Each structure stands twice: as C-alpha cells, then as structure tokens.
Coordinates of C-alpha atoms in Angstrom, one line a residue:
Chain A
M1 CA 0.0 0.1 0.1
A2 CA 2.9 2.4 -1.1
N3 CA 0.3 4.8 -2.5
L4 CA -1.7 5.4 0.6
E5 CA -3.1 8.8 0.9
K6 CA -1.1 9.8 -2.2
N7 CA -3.0 12.2 -4.5
A8 CA -3.7 10.2 -7.6
I9 CA -5.5 13.2 -9.3
S10 CA -5.5 16.8 -8.1
I11 CA -7.2 19.6 -9.9
Q12 CA -7.2 23.2 -9.0
N13 CA -9.6 26.1 -10.1
L14 CA -11.5 24.3 -12.7
S15 CA -14.2 26.5 -14.2
L16 CA -16.2 25.2 -17.1
S17 CA -19.0 26.8 -19.1
L18 CA -20.8 25.5 -22.1
G19 CA -22.5 28.2 -24.2
N20 CA -24.0 30.5 -21.5
K21 CA -24.3 27.9 -18.8
Q22 CA -21.8 27.6 -16.2
I23 CA -21.5 23.9 -15.6
L24 CA -18.5 23.8 -13.1
N25 CA -17.5 26.7 -10.8
N26 CA -14.0 27.3 -9.7
L27 CA -13.9 23.5 -8.4
S28 CA -10.6 22.2 -6.8
V29 CA -10.5 18.6 -5.6
E30 CA -8.2 15.8 -5.0
I31 CA -8.6 12.0 -5.5
K32 CA -6.6 9.6 -3.5
S33 CA -5.3 6.4 -4.3
N34 CA -6.5 3.0 -2.4
Q35 CA -9.9 4.6 -2.2
V36 CA -13.4 4.2 -4.1
T37 CA -14.6 8.1 -4.5
A38 CA -18.1 8.1 -5.5
L39 CA -19.3 11.2 -7.4
L40 CA -22.9 11.9 -6.8
G41 CA -25.4 14.7 -7.5
P42 CA -28.8 15.5 -9.2
N43 CA -29.1 15.4 -13.0
G44 CA -27.3 18.1 -14.6
A45 CA -25.0 18.9 -11.6
G46 CA -21.8 18.4 -13.6
K47 CA -20.6 15.1 -12.7
S48 CA -20.1 13.8 -16.2
S49 CA -18.2 17.1 -17.0
L50 CA -16.1 16.9 -14.2
L51 CA -15.3 13.3 -15.0
K52 CA -14.6 14.2 -18.6
C53 CA -12.2 17.0 -17.3
L54 CA -10.4 14.7 -14.9
S55 CA -9.9 12.2 -17.8
R56 CA -8.8 15.0 -20.2
E57 CA -11.6 14.1 -22.7
L58 CA -12.6 17.8 -22.3
S59 CA -9.5 19.8 -22.4
V60 CA -9.0 21.9 -19.1
P61 CA -8.7 25.7 -19.3
K62 CA -5.3 27.3 -19.1
N63 CA -5.5 28.5 -15.6
T64 CA -6.6 25.1 -14.2
Q65 CA -3.7 22.7 -12.8
L66 CA -4.4 18.9 -13.4
K67 CA -2.0 16.4 -12.0
Y68 CA -1.6 12.9 -12.1
F69 CA 0.3 11.3 -9.3
E70 CA 1.8 14.8 -8.6
H71 CA 2.9 15.2 -12.1
S72 CA 1.5 18.0 -14.3
I73 CA -0.3 16.5 -17.5
T74 CA 2.3 18.1 -19.7
D75 CA 5.1 15.9 -17.9
W76 CA 3.3 12.6 -18.8
P77 CA 4.3 11.1 -22.2
K78 CA 1.3 10.6 -24.3
N79 CA 1.8 7.0 -24.9
L80 CA 2.4 6.3 -21.4
L81 CA -0.9 7.8 -19.8
P82 CA -3.5 5.1 -20.9
Q83 CA -1.4 2.5 -19.0
H84 CA -2.3 4.4 -15.9
L85 CA -5.7 6.0 -16.5
A86 CA -8.6 4.0 -17.9
V87 CA -12.1 5.3 -18.3
L88 CA -15.5 3.3 -18.7
A89 CA -17.7 5.4 -20.5
Q90 CA -21.8 5.2 -20.1
Q91 CA -22.0 3.5 -23.6
S92 CA -20.1 2.9 -26.6
S93 CA -21.0 3.3 -30.4
L94 CA -19.5 0.0 -31.3
T95 CA -21.8 -1.5 -34.1
F96 CA -19.4 -3.6 -35.9
A97 CA -19.6 -7.4 -35.2
F98 CA -16.4 -8.2 -33.2
T99 CA -16.4 -11.0 -30.9
V100 CA -16.3 -10.3 -27.2
Q101 CA -12.6 -11.5 -26.9
E102 CA -11.7 -9.1 -30.0
V103 CA -13.4 -6.1 -28.0
I104 CA -11.3 -6.8 -25.0
E105 CA -8.2 -7.2 -26.9
L106 CA -8.7 -3.6 -28.1
G107 CA -7.6 -2.7 -24.6
L108 CA -4.1 -4.0 -25.5
L109 CA -3.3 -1.2 -27.6
P110 CA -1.4 0.9 -25.3
L111 CA 0.6 -2.1 -23.9
N112 CA 3.5 -3.8 -25.3
L113 CA 2.8 -7.3 -24.6
S114 CA 4.2 -10.5 -26.2
T115 CA 1.4 -12.5 -27.8
K116 CA 1.3 -15.1 -24.9
Q117 CA 1.2 -12.6 -22.2
A118 CA -1.6 -10.4 -24.1
K119 CA -3.6 -13.9 -24.1
K120 CA -3.2 -14.3 -20.4
V121 CA -4.3 -10.8 -19.4
V122 CA -7.4 -10.8 -21.6
R123 CA -8.3 -14.1 -20.1
E124 CA -7.5 -12.9 -16.5
N125 CA -9.7 -9.8 -17.0
M126 CA -12.7 -11.6 -18.8
V127 CA -12.5 -14.0 -15.6
K128 CA -12.6 -11.1 -13.4
V129 CA -15.8 -9.4 -14.7
G130 CA -17.2 -12.9 -15.5
V131 CA -17.5 -12.8 -19.1
E132 CA -15.2 -15.7 -20.1
N133 CA -18.3 -17.7 -21.3
L134 CA -19.0 -15.0 -23.9
A135 CA -15.6 -15.0 -25.4
D136 CA -17.0 -16.2 -28.7
R137 CA -20.1 -14.3 -28.9
L138 CA -20.5 -11.4 -31.3
Y139 CA -20.7 -8.1 -29.5
P140 CA -23.9 -6.6 -31.2
T141 CA -25.8 -9.7 -30.0
L142 CA -25.1 -9.1 -26.1
S143 CA -27.6 -7.5 -23.9
G144 CA -26.8 -4.0 -22.4
G145 CA -25.5 -5.2 -19.1
E146 CA -23.2 -7.7 -21.0
K147 CA -21.9 -5.1 -23.2
Q148 CA -21.1 -2.8 -20.2
R149 CA -19.2 -5.7 -18.5
V150 CA -17.2 -6.6 -21.8
H151 CA -16.2 -2.7 -21.8
L152 CA -15.3 -3.2 -18.1
A153 CA -12.8 -6.0 -19.0
R154 CA -11.4 -3.9 -21.7
V155 CA -10.5 -1.0 -19.7
L156 CA -9.1 -3.2 -17.0
T157 CA -7.0 -4.7 -19.9
Q158 CA -5.3 -1.5 -20.7
L159 CA -3.9 -0.8 -17.4
N160 CA -0.2 -1.6 -16.8
Q161 CA 0.5 -5.0 -15.5
S162 CA 2.3 -4.0 -12.2
K163 CA -0.9 -1.9 -11.3
D164 CA 1.4 0.8 -10.1
K165 CA -0.2 4.3 -10.3
T166 CA -3.5 3.3 -11.8
I167 CA -6.6 5.4 -12.0
L168 CA -9.9 3.9 -13.0
M169 CA -13.0 6.1 -13.8
L170 CA -16.3 4.6 -14.3
D171 CA -19.3 6.7 -15.4
E172 CA -22.3 4.9 -14.2
P173 CA -21.2 1.6 -14.5
T174 CA -24.3 0.0 -12.9
S175 CA -27.0 1.7 -15.0
A176 CA -27.6 -1.2 -17.3
L177 CA -26.9 -4.0 -14.7
D178 CA -29.1 -6.2 -12.7
L179 CA -28.8 -6.5 -9.0
A180 CA -26.2 -9.2 -8.8
H181 CA -24.0 -7.6 -11.5
Q182 CA -24.2 -4.1 -9.8
H183 CA -22.9 -5.5 -6.6
N184 CA -20.3 -7.7 -8.4
T185 CA -19.1 -4.6 -10.5
L186 CA -18.7 -2.5 -7.4
K187 CA -17.1 -5.1 -5.2
L188 CA -14.5 -5.6 -8.2
A189 CA -13.8 -1.7 -7.9
K190 CA -13.4 -2.0 -4.3
Q191 CA -11.1 -4.9 -4.8
L192 CA -9.1 -2.8 -7.2
A193 CA -8.8 0.1 -4.9
Y194 CA -7.7 -2.2 -2.2
E195 CA -4.9 -3.3 -4.6
G196 CA -3.8 0.2 -5.0
A197 CA -6.0 1.8 -7.7
A198 CA -7.8 5.3 -7.4
V199 CA -11.3 4.5 -8.4
I200 CA -13.8 7.3 -9.2
I201 CA -17.4 6.1 -9.8
V202 CA -20.3 8.3 -11.1
L203 CA -23.5 6.9 -9.4
H204 CA -27.0 7.8 -9.0
D205 CA -27.9 5.2 -6.3
L206 CA -26.9 6.9 -3.1
N207 CA -27.3 3.5 -1.1
L208 CA -24.8 1.6 -3.6
A209 CA -22.4 4.8 -3.0
A210 CA -23.0 4.5 0.9
Q211 CA -22.2 0.8 0.7
Y212 CA -19.1 0.8 -1.5
A213 CA -17.5 4.1 -1.3
D214 CA -14.7 5.2 1.1
R215 CA -15.6 8.7 0.1
V216 CA -18.3 10.4 -1.2
L217 CA -18.3 13.8 -3.4
V218 CA -21.7 15.5 -3.9
L219 CA -21.9 17.9 -6.6
A220 CA -24.7 20.3 -7.3
D221 CA -24.6 23.6 -9.4
G222 CA -20.9 23.2 -10.5
E223 CA -19.7 23.1 -6.9
I224 CA -18.8 20.3 -4.2
K225 CA -21.7 20.5 -1.7
A226 CA -20.5 17.6 0.5
D227 CA -17.3 15.7 0.9
G228 CA -16.4 12.7 3.2
T229 CA -17.2 9.5 4.3
P230 CA -20.8 8.2 3.5
W231 CA -21.7 8.7 7.2
N232 CA -20.3 12.3 7.3
A233 CA -21.5 13.4 4.0
L234 CA -24.8 11.7 3.3
T235 CA -26.9 13.3 5.8
S236 CA -30.7 14.0 5.7
N237 CA -30.2 17.6 5.7
M238 CA -27.6 17.7 2.7
I239 CA -29.8 15.2 0.7
E240 CA -32.8 17.5 1.1
K241 CA -30.9 20.7 0.1
V242 CA -29.3 19.1 -2.9
Y243 CA -32.1 16.6 -4.2
G244 CA -35.2 18.3 -2.5
Q245 CA -36.1 14.9 -1.1
K246 CA -36.6 14.2 2.5
T247 CA -35.0 11.2 3.7
L248 CA -34.5 8.8 6.7
I249 CA -31.2 7.4 7.3
E250 CA -30.6 4.4 9.4
K251 CA -27.3 2.0 10.0
H252 CA -27.5 -1.2 7.9
P253 CA -28.7 -4.1 10.3
I254 CA -25.5 -6.2 9.8
S255 CA -22.9 -3.9 8.5
D256 CA -21.8 -0.3 9.2
Y257 CA -23.0 1.8 6.4
P258 CA -25.8 4.2 6.2
V259 CA -29.1 3.1 4.5
I260 CA -31.0 6.1 2.9
H261 CA -34.9 5.8 2.6
A262 CA -37.0 8.3 0.9
A263 CA -39.4 9.8 3.5
Chain B
M1 CA -25.4 -16.2 -32.8
T2 CA -21.6 -17.2 -32.7
L3 CA -18.8 -17.2 -34.9
A4 CA -21.1 -19.3 -37.3
M5 CA -21.9 -15.8 -38.6
R6 CA -18.5 -15.7 -40.0
I7 CA -17.7 -17.9 -42.9
K8 CA -15.4 -20.7 -41.5
Q9 CA -12.2 -19.0 -40.4
L10 CA -9.3 -19.9 -42.9
S11 CA -6.0 -19.1 -41.7
A12 CA -4.4 -16.0 -43.2
M13 CA -2.0 -18.0 -45.3
Q14 CA -4.8 -20.4 -46.8
F15 CA -6.8 -17.2 -47.5
T16 CA -4.2 -15.4 -49.2
A17 CA -3.0 -18.4 -51.2
L18 CA -6.7 -19.1 -52.4
S19 CA -7.5 -15.6 -53.3
L20 CA -4.2 -15.1 -55.2
C21 CA -5.0 -18.3 -57.0
L22 CA -8.6 -16.9 -57.8
L23 CA -7.1 -13.6 -58.7
F24 CA -4.7 -15.3 -61.1
F25 CA -7.4 -17.4 -62.7
T26 CA -9.7 -14.4 -63.1
A27 CA -6.8 -12.4 -64.6
T28 CA -6.0 -15.0 -67.2
A29 CA -10.1 -15.3 -67.7
S30 CA -9.9 -11.5 -68.4
I31 CA -7.3 -11.8 -71.0
V32 CA -9.1 -14.6 -72.8
V33 CA -12.6 -13.0 -73.1
G34 CA -13.4 -10.0 -75.2
P35 CA -14.6 -9.4 -78.8
M36 CA -11.6 -11.4 -80.2
T37 CA -11.3 -14.6 -78.2
I38 CA -7.6 -15.6 -77.4
P39 CA -7.1 -19.3 -76.6
V40 CA -6.1 -19.9 -72.9
F41 CA -2.7 -21.2 -73.7
D42 CA -1.8 -18.4 -75.9
S43 CA -3.0 -16.0 -72.8
F44 CA -0.8 -17.9 -70.7
Q45 CA 2.1 -17.6 -73.1
G46 CA 1.4 -13.9 -73.7
L47 CA 2.5 -13.4 -70.1
T48 CA 5.9 -15.3 -70.3
P49 CA 9.2 -14.4 -71.9
W50 CA 7.9 -16.6 -74.9
A51 CA 5.2 -14.1 -75.9
S52 CA 7.3 -13.1 -78.9
E53 CA 6.4 -16.3 -80.5
L54 CA 2.8 -15.7 -80.7
P55 CA 1.2 -14.0 -83.9
Q56 CA 1.7 -10.2 -83.9
H57 CA -2.0 -9.2 -83.6
I58 CA -2.4 -11.3 -80.6
Q59 CA 0.5 -10.1 -79.0
M60 CA -0.8 -6.5 -79.4
V61 CA -4.2 -7.3 -78.0
I62 CA -2.6 -9.0 -74.9
H63 CA 0.1 -6.3 -74.3
Q64 CA -1.6 -3.2 -75.3
I65 CA -5.1 -3.8 -74.5
R66 CA -6.1 -6.5 -72.2
L67 CA -3.2 -6.8 -69.8
P68 CA -3.1 -3.2 -68.9
R69 CA -6.8 -3.3 -68.6
T70 CA -6.9 -6.4 -66.4
L71 CA -4.2 -5.0 -64.1
L72 CA -5.8 -1.5 -63.8
C73 CA -9.0 -3.4 -62.9
M74 CA -7.1 -5.1 -60.0
L75 CA -5.6 -1.8 -58.9
I76 CA -8.6 0.3 -59.1
G77 CA -10.8 -2.4 -57.4
A78 CA -8.5 -2.8 -54.7
I79 CA -8.1 0.9 -53.9
L80 CA -11.9 1.5 -54.0
A81 CA -12.5 -1.5 -51.5
V82 CA -9.7 -0.5 -49.0
S83 CA -10.9 3.2 -49.2
G84 CA -14.5 1.9 -48.5
A85 CA -13.5 -0.1 -45.7
V86 CA -11.4 2.7 -44.1
M87 CA -14.5 5.1 -44.6
Q88 CA -16.8 2.7 -43.0
G89 CA -14.6 2.4 -39.8
L90 CA -14.0 6.3 -39.9
F91 CA -17.6 7.1 -39.9
R92 CA -18.3 3.9 -37.5
N93 CA -21.2 3.1 -40.0
P94 CA -21.1 0.3 -42.6
L95 CA -23.3 2.6 -45.2
A96 CA -20.2 5.0 -45.7
E97 CA -19.0 4.6 -49.3
P98 CA -17.2 7.1 -51.4
G99 CA -20.1 6.9 -54.1
I100 CA -22.8 7.1 -51.5
I101 CA -21.5 9.9 -49.4
G102 CA -20.5 12.1 -52.5
V103 CA -16.8 11.7 -52.3
S104 CA -16.7 10.3 -55.8
A105 CA -18.9 13.1 -57.0
G106 CA -16.6 15.8 -55.5
A107 CA -13.7 14.2 -57.0
A108 CA -15.3 14.1 -60.3
L109 CA -16.2 17.8 -60.2
G110 CA -12.6 18.5 -59.4
A111 CA -11.3 16.3 -62.3
A112 CA -13.8 17.7 -64.8
L113 CA -12.7 21.4 -63.6
A114 CA -9.2 20.1 -64.4
I115 CA -9.9 18.9 -67.8
V116 CA -11.8 22.0 -68.9
L117 CA -9.5 24.5 -67.4
F118 CA -6.3 23.0 -68.2
A119 CA -7.5 22.2 -71.8
Q120 CA -7.9 26.0 -72.3
L121 CA -4.6 26.6 -70.7
S122 CA -2.7 23.7 -72.3
F123 CA -0.5 25.8 -74.6
A124 CA 1.0 27.2 -71.4
V125 CA 1.8 24.3 -69.2
P126 CA 3.9 21.2 -70.0
A127 CA 2.3 17.9 -70.7
F128 CA 3.2 16.2 -67.6
M129 CA 1.4 19.0 -65.5
N130 CA -1.7 18.2 -67.7
L131 CA -1.3 14.6 -66.7
A132 CA -0.9 15.5 -63.1
A133 CA -3.6 18.0 -62.8
V134 CA -6.7 15.9 -63.1
P135 CA -5.7 13.3 -60.3
L136 CA -4.7 16.2 -58.2
F137 CA -8.0 18.2 -58.7
A138 CA -9.8 15.0 -58.1
F139 CA -8.0 14.5 -54.8
I140 CA -8.8 18.0 -53.8
G141 CA -12.5 17.8 -54.6
G142 CA -12.8 14.4 -52.9
A143 CA -10.8 15.7 -49.8
L144 CA -13.1 18.8 -49.4
T145 CA -16.1 16.6 -49.8
T146 CA -15.0 14.0 -47.2
L147 CA -14.2 16.8 -44.7
L148 CA -17.6 18.4 -45.4
V149 CA -19.5 15.2 -44.9
Y150 CA -17.4 14.1 -41.9
Y151 CA -17.8 17.3 -40.0
M152 CA -21.4 17.8 -40.7
G153 CA -22.5 14.2 -39.9
T154 CA -20.4 13.0 -37.1
S155 CA -20.8 13.9 -33.4
Q156 CA -19.4 12.2 -30.3
Y157 CA -22.3 10.0 -30.6
G158 CA -21.3 8.5 -33.8
T159 CA -22.5 9.3 -37.4
S160 CA -25.9 10.5 -38.3
V161 CA -26.8 8.2 -41.2
T162 CA -29.4 10.7 -42.4
V163 CA -27.1 13.7 -42.4
M164 CA -24.3 11.6 -44.0
L165 CA -26.6 10.3 -46.7
L166 CA -28.4 13.6 -47.5
A167 CA -25.1 15.4 -47.6
G168 CA -24.0 12.8 -50.3
V169 CA -27.2 13.5 -52.1
A170 CA -26.6 17.3 -52.1
I171 CA -23.0 17.0 -53.1
S172 CA -23.7 14.7 -55.9
A173 CA -26.4 17.1 -57.2
L174 CA -24.1 19.9 -57.1
S175 CA -21.4 18.0 -58.7
G176 CA -23.7 17.0 -61.4
A177 CA -24.7 20.6 -62.0
G178 CA -21.1 21.7 -62.1
I179 CA -20.1 18.7 -64.5
G180 CA -23.2 19.5 -66.7
Y181 CA -22.1 23.1 -67.0
L182 CA -18.6 22.2 -68.0
N183 CA -20.3 19.8 -70.4
F184 CA -22.4 22.9 -71.8
I185 CA -19.1 25.1 -72.2
A186 CA -16.7 22.1 -73.3
D187 CA -15.6 21.5 -77.0
D188 CA -15.7 18.2 -78.6
Q189 CA -12.4 16.7 -77.3
M190 CA -13.2 17.8 -73.7
L191 CA -16.7 16.3 -74.0
R192 CA -15.2 13.1 -74.9
D193 CA -12.8 13.2 -71.9
L194 CA -15.9 14.3 -69.8
S195 CA -18.4 11.6 -70.7
L196 CA -16.2 9.0 -69.1
W197 CA -17.1 10.5 -65.7
S198 CA -20.9 9.8 -65.9
M199 CA -20.6 6.1 -65.7
G200 CA -17.0 4.7 -65.3
S201 CA -15.1 2.8 -67.5
L202 CA -11.6 1.0 -67.6
A203 CA -11.3 1.3 -71.5
G204 CA -8.6 3.9 -71.1
A205 CA -6.1 1.7 -69.5
S206 CA -2.6 2.9 -70.2
W207 CA 0.8 1.9 -68.5
S208 CA 1.0 5.3 -66.9
S209 CA -2.4 5.0 -65.3
I210 CA -1.4 1.5 -63.9
I211 CA 1.7 3.1 -62.4
L212 CA -0.1 5.9 -60.9
S213 CA -2.6 3.5 -59.2
A214 CA -0.2 1.1 -58.2
V215 CA 1.7 3.9 -56.3
A216 CA -1.4 4.9 -54.8
L217 CA -2.6 1.3 -53.7
I218 CA 0.9 0.8 -52.1
I219 CA 0.7 4.1 -50.2
L220 CA -2.8 3.3 -49.0
L221 CA -2.1 -0.3 -48.0
V222 CA 1.0 0.6 -46.2
V223 CA -0.4 3.6 -44.0
F224 CA -3.9 1.9 -43.5
I225 CA -2.5 -1.3 -42.1
R226 CA -0.3 0.6 -39.9
R227 CA -3.0 2.7 -38.6
A228 CA -5.3 -0.5 -38.5
S229 CA -5.0 -1.0 -34.7
S230 CA -5.8 2.7 -34.0
L231 CA -8.8 2.5 -36.3
N232 CA -10.2 -0.5 -34.6
A233 CA -10.1 1.6 -31.2
L234 CA -11.9 4.5 -33.1
L235 CA -14.8 2.1 -33.7
L236 CA -15.4 2.2 -30.0
G237 CA -15.9 6.2 -30.3
E238 CA -13.7 9.0 -30.3
A239 CA -13.4 9.6 -26.5
E240 CA -12.6 5.7 -26.0
A241 CA -10.1 5.8 -28.7
G242 CA -8.5 8.9 -27.0
H243 CA -8.5 7.0 -23.6
L244 CA -6.6 4.0 -25.5
G245 CA -4.0 6.7 -26.4
V246 CA -4.9 7.3 -30.0
D247 CA -4.3 10.8 -31.3
T248 CA -7.8 10.8 -33.1
Q249 CA -7.6 14.2 -34.7
K250 CA -4.4 13.2 -36.5
L251 CA -5.7 9.7 -37.3
K252 CA -8.9 11.1 -38.7
T253 CA -7.1 13.6 -40.8
T254 CA -4.6 11.1 -42.1
L255 CA -7.3 8.6 -43.0
I256 CA -9.6 11.1 -44.8
L257 CA -6.9 12.5 -46.7
L258 CA -5.7 9.3 -47.9
C259 CA -9.3 7.9 -48.7
A260 CA -9.5 11.1 -50.8
M261 CA -6.1 10.6 -52.5
G262 CA -7.6 7.0 -53.4
V263 CA -10.7 7.9 -54.6
G264 CA -9.3 10.9 -56.4
V265 CA -6.9 8.7 -58.4
T266 CA -9.6 6.1 -59.3
V267 CA -11.9 8.7 -60.5
S268 CA -9.3 10.7 -62.5
I269 CA -8.6 7.3 -64.2
A270 CA -11.6 5.4 -64.5
G271 CA -14.5 7.8 -63.7
M272 CA -17.1 6.9 -61.1
I273 CA -17.4 3.4 -60.2
G274 CA -19.8 2.9 -57.5
F275 CA -20.7 0.3 -54.8
I276 CA -17.2 -1.7 -54.9
G277 CA -16.3 0.2 -51.6
L278 CA -19.7 -0.7 -50.0
I279 CA -19.9 -4.4 -51.0
I280 CA -16.4 -5.5 -50.4
P281 CA -15.8 -4.5 -46.8
H282 CA -19.1 -6.3 -46.0
L283 CA -18.1 -9.4 -47.7
G284 CA -14.5 -8.9 -46.1
R285 CA -16.0 -8.7 -42.6
L286 CA -17.7 -12.2 -43.2
I287 CA -14.2 -13.6 -43.9
S288 CA -12.0 -11.8 -41.6
G289 CA -14.4 -10.2 -38.9
P290 CA -14.2 -6.5 -38.4
D291 CA -10.5 -6.2 -37.3
H292 CA -9.0 -3.7 -39.8
R293 CA -5.7 -5.5 -39.5
H294 CA -7.1 -8.3 -41.6
L295 CA -10.1 -6.6 -43.2
I296 CA -7.9 -4.3 -45.2
P297 CA -5.8 -6.9 -47.0
V298 CA -8.9 -9.0 -47.3
S299 CA -10.7 -6.0 -48.9
A300 CA -7.8 -5.5 -51.3
L301 CA -7.8 -8.8 -52.6
L302 CA -11.7 -9.0 -52.9
G303 CA -11.9 -5.7 -54.5
A304 CA -9.5 -6.4 -57.2
L305 CA -11.2 -9.6 -57.8
L306 CA -14.9 -8.2 -58.2
L307 CA -13.8 -5.3 -60.3
T308 CA -12.0 -7.5 -62.7
L309 CA -15.3 -9.9 -62.9
A310 CA -17.5 -7.0 -63.4
D311 CA -15.3 -5.5 -66.1
M312 CA -15.2 -9.0 -67.9
F313 CA -18.8 -8.9 -67.8
A314 CA -19.1 -5.4 -69.1
R315 CA -16.9 -6.5 -72.0
V316 CA -18.8 -9.5 -73.2
A317 CA -22.5 -8.7 -72.0
V318 CA -23.4 -6.9 -75.3
T319 CA -20.4 -7.6 -77.7
P320 CA -19.5 -6.1 -79.8
A321 CA -20.3 -3.0 -77.7
E322 CA -19.2 -2.6 -74.2
L323 CA -21.3 -1.6 -71.1
P324 CA -19.7 0.9 -68.8
V325 CA -18.5 -1.1 -65.9
G326 CA -20.2 1.3 -63.5
I327 CA -23.5 0.0 -64.5
V328 CA -22.4 -3.4 -63.7
T329 CA -21.4 -2.5 -60.2
A330 CA -24.5 -0.5 -59.8
I331 CA -26.7 -3.3 -60.7
L332 CA -24.8 -5.4 -57.9
G333 CA -24.3 -2.7 -55.4
A334 CA -27.6 -0.7 -55.4
P335 CA -29.9 -3.5 -54.2
F336 CA -27.4 -4.5 -51.5
F337 CA -27.2 -0.9 -50.5
L338 CA -31.1 -0.9 -50.2
Y339 CA -30.8 -4.1 -48.2
L340 CA -28.4 -2.6 -45.7
L341 CA -30.5 0.5 -45.5
F342 CA -33.5 -1.7 -44.6
Q343 CA -31.6 -3.3 -41.8
Q344 CA -30.5 0.2 -40.3
R345 CA -34.2 1.5 -40.4
G346 CA -34.5 1.5 -36.6
K347 CA -31.3 3.4 -36.1
M348 CA -32.1 6.4 -38.4

C-alpha cells in the first residue's frame, strides 16, 4: 500500500461553461489512491463534465492545474498515460460485429505485450468481470449489461501489469446491470482500490455509494456540496438541500454503513 | 449467434493463397475473353518471355489492351475496396462509401474542372503537369467533400446516417450541376473526356495510369495497415479511442486525406465506379471479421477480384459493344445498399 494517502489526481481552479451555462464553478479537488470515490449529485450537476475534465476528454482551461500522481499533465508522455488512466464510458457506439474477445483485446493497444502475455491478461480480465463464457459471442448480440461488463474488462486490460499508479474512472457503471451484477461490479471496484488503484465512480444510487464508497463527493450547481465518508457526507439535511427530497437514514442491520430511505 | 455468422475461419496463409489463385485465374480469364477470343494457352504464353512467338496481332491485343486493362481493374478495385473499408471504420457506419456520401462526385467535379480549365491553358503548361492536374484536382475535390460530410454528420455519439446520406445527395447534385455546366461549355475533345465520368470505364487503361494507381495502392495499404489498430479503437468512439492513447484528430485527418487520394486517383483514371467500396468490406468482414488489420488486405484482394469480374462481364455482355463498368457495379451494389438501409431503419 505504498500509495496510501497519495494524491492520484489533483485539479485546481476548474471552471467550465458550455454556451452561457456555467457547468463547473472554480472547483478544486484531490482524488486519492487506495480509495473508491463516489461522485454523486442530481441530474445536470456537472458529474459527467467533471469526470471528462479529470480524464482529459474535455481539455481543461489554461489556468486550471491538473496533475496525475503529482506530475502535471504536460510531464506525462502521451503514450504512457493510457496504462495508468482507464475510463469506462456510459455507452459505446460500437456497431461492428467484433467477438467479445476481440473487443477486450482492443484494450491491449497502449501496452507492449508478447502474444502469450496478451492472451493471459485478456483471459484474466474476462474471468474477473465474469464474461469468459461469452468470449466467442458477437458483441452486437449481447444485452446492455453484458456489453457494459465487456467494456469493463477492456478498460481493465489497458492498465499496466504492475498495477502501479492506476486510476479507474467509471461513469454510471451499474446503470444497465441487474442487482447481482451491480454488486459484483462495485465489489470489483472496491477490490481494485484495495490493490492500490484510485477509483472514481459516478453513481445515481445513493445506497450503492453508501455501501461501497470510501469517500463521497456530492456535486450540485457546479460546486462540491459535501465531501467525506458516507456517514459524514450523506446527511438528511444535505440530501434535502441538494435533491429536494426528505429522507430517513439508518444503519444497515448487519454492516456499518448508512441506508437511505425516501421519506 | 456465434462465430457461425462468419464464414469458416481460414488461416491467413490459406486465404491469401486461395485468393491469389482466384485472382490469377480471373486475370487469365479476363485476358481470354473479349470481342476477339484468345485461346487460354496463348494467354498464358502472352505473359511469359515466350510471348514473342505468338502472332503479332495477338501479342498486341494482350500487351496493349487486355493486360493493362486487367491490371488496372485489379488496382482500381483494390483501391476502392480499401478506401470503402476505411471510410466505414472512420464513420463508424457500414453505409459509408465514397460513391454514396458524395466523395466520388466531389472528386469527379474536381477532375472535370481540371480537364476543362487545363485544356484551355494547355498551351502554357507542360504535358506532365496536364497529366498530374486531373488526379490532383480530383483529390482536392474528394478531400473537401469528405471533410464536409464528416464534420456535418459526425458527433461524439457516432455518425448520423441521415445527415451523411443527405449530404451525399446534395453534393452529388451540386457536382452533377457543375459537370453539366462544364459539358455545356466544353468543346468536342473535352466532351469525350468528360463523358467518361458519368458512368465509369476502364477502357482508357494505359501503363502510366497503372503506375499511378499502383503507387496510390501501395501508399494506402502501407498507411492503412499501420493505422489499423488505431482505427479499430476508433470504432469504440472518439473519446474511448482517446483514452486508449490514439491521437484521434491526427488519425482522422490522415485517413480522410488518404481515402480522398485513393478515390481521386480512381475517379481521374476510370470515372465514378460505385458500390465496390460498399460491398467488398461487408464481404470481407464475413471472412476476416471487422478487425482492420485483416479486413484491409482481405478487402484489397476481394476488390481486385470483383472489379475484374465486373469488367469482364461489361466487355462481353453486349458484344461487340461494351457496357460501362459502373452500370454493372451499380446493378450489383444498389440492391445491396437498399438491403443494408432496410436493416438500419430502426437506427436512423
């Protein structure tokens, strides 16, 4: 756990507007390794935009400082970053009839592996997300949830083999999944964080966040409204202010995390 | 549905050997058939150092007419097929094709402009510039069209089929009007040159056009195959490709310009031959799957094969006259296009 408490990402003074609308308002945040950070907030709060800035899908404004592992983005060699930063999008536009195995192999692009190593890595990640029995299926014939898991295996594949200095960003990874797969995916995220990765997950379900996140960031109107452990950040007061919904919060009967009920 | 949807997977070696054999036999057949039938054995002999033992007129037909035409067919077919395969990848849509989205029309307008303008200037410019001007203008026309259609039709969510196809219609109409006007002001000689563009023909094969298209094909194959893995990643979407380390802007520009070059060269030599770039990549995917590292060489071989066959048919269908080969490819391709469009209905 050499990365403990180290900043995996730090961004300072991020403001973003699209057209006339201010999406993010002078926002600064640090994301730590060894943690699952859940990014919450109502629709239109700027969650996806923040994630896009953090992953450099949207280029950040000039006066914003973005660092990965204490190194400014300009210091990172372009071809090295994909081995350290992987992003799972909400949906992909892939329409061609690749097999599942071939889709996951697309994740090998940033790596320089021998054929034998590559096979092993792809296989491992298929097993990790539970799609090994789909290997020969054609991608367009999969269900939405299966597709999502295949892409998760793909983005895991692109990370460097020593798992050193890794960031994983998941944009609503559970939206297309059934109950069991939702929990499997978040358990896997938790496991990766335990192994050292900085994991950021955009979620809509507060209870999933409460159960799996080490840290919760609540975003509204382009600002961070709450930041802390689920118990500290997810208070009735805060939820009512941000979502306009009254809630009751109690401790899970067996484990120690909050359970949020709409009141 | 599993791999059974793809034709039994052949090893790369088996496929290459098989298609090279097929290509060789098709080439021979293409030399045999025509208004004057040349015996098969003579055709073989015509390709060997013992060709000089053949009667003079047979030698001439083989070396001046049928061999150049056959080679040109293969080269143009291969260029159109790989350009089509790459465009479909670039647009992330299996309906993209140089003819359908207006790139061929843009190239044809460029070429027609060059013919008319340079014919009027020809006293001032050396002959070789005249020769290069038509492909160059075709390239510029094709490149501008591709850029226009691409940026109109493509967003981060993929390509809008509707915009892409309608832009193709509009550009084809504009190009048709332009070529019509040039027809109107052209003199007799120019008219003969221009008429080529309406339907496409390989009758004008010459060794210089063979060299030009061979060079173009080699450049396309080298660059496309080197960029194939990045193009595969682009199929996931631009953002995803970016996260995999692909410089998407550079990749798109490179591929768009090279496709335009390919189409520009084919249009300037043989006019508008449609649908090869549509049909072949689909056939290719049945054989090799959508991975561009395999699809591009497979498409090149199949494109060469199909255009040679189509041209053979064009030469013998109404002997002693000759059909423009563009009619043959359109008869094959247009129904196929409608079928694909039918399949995509829900996604428009």
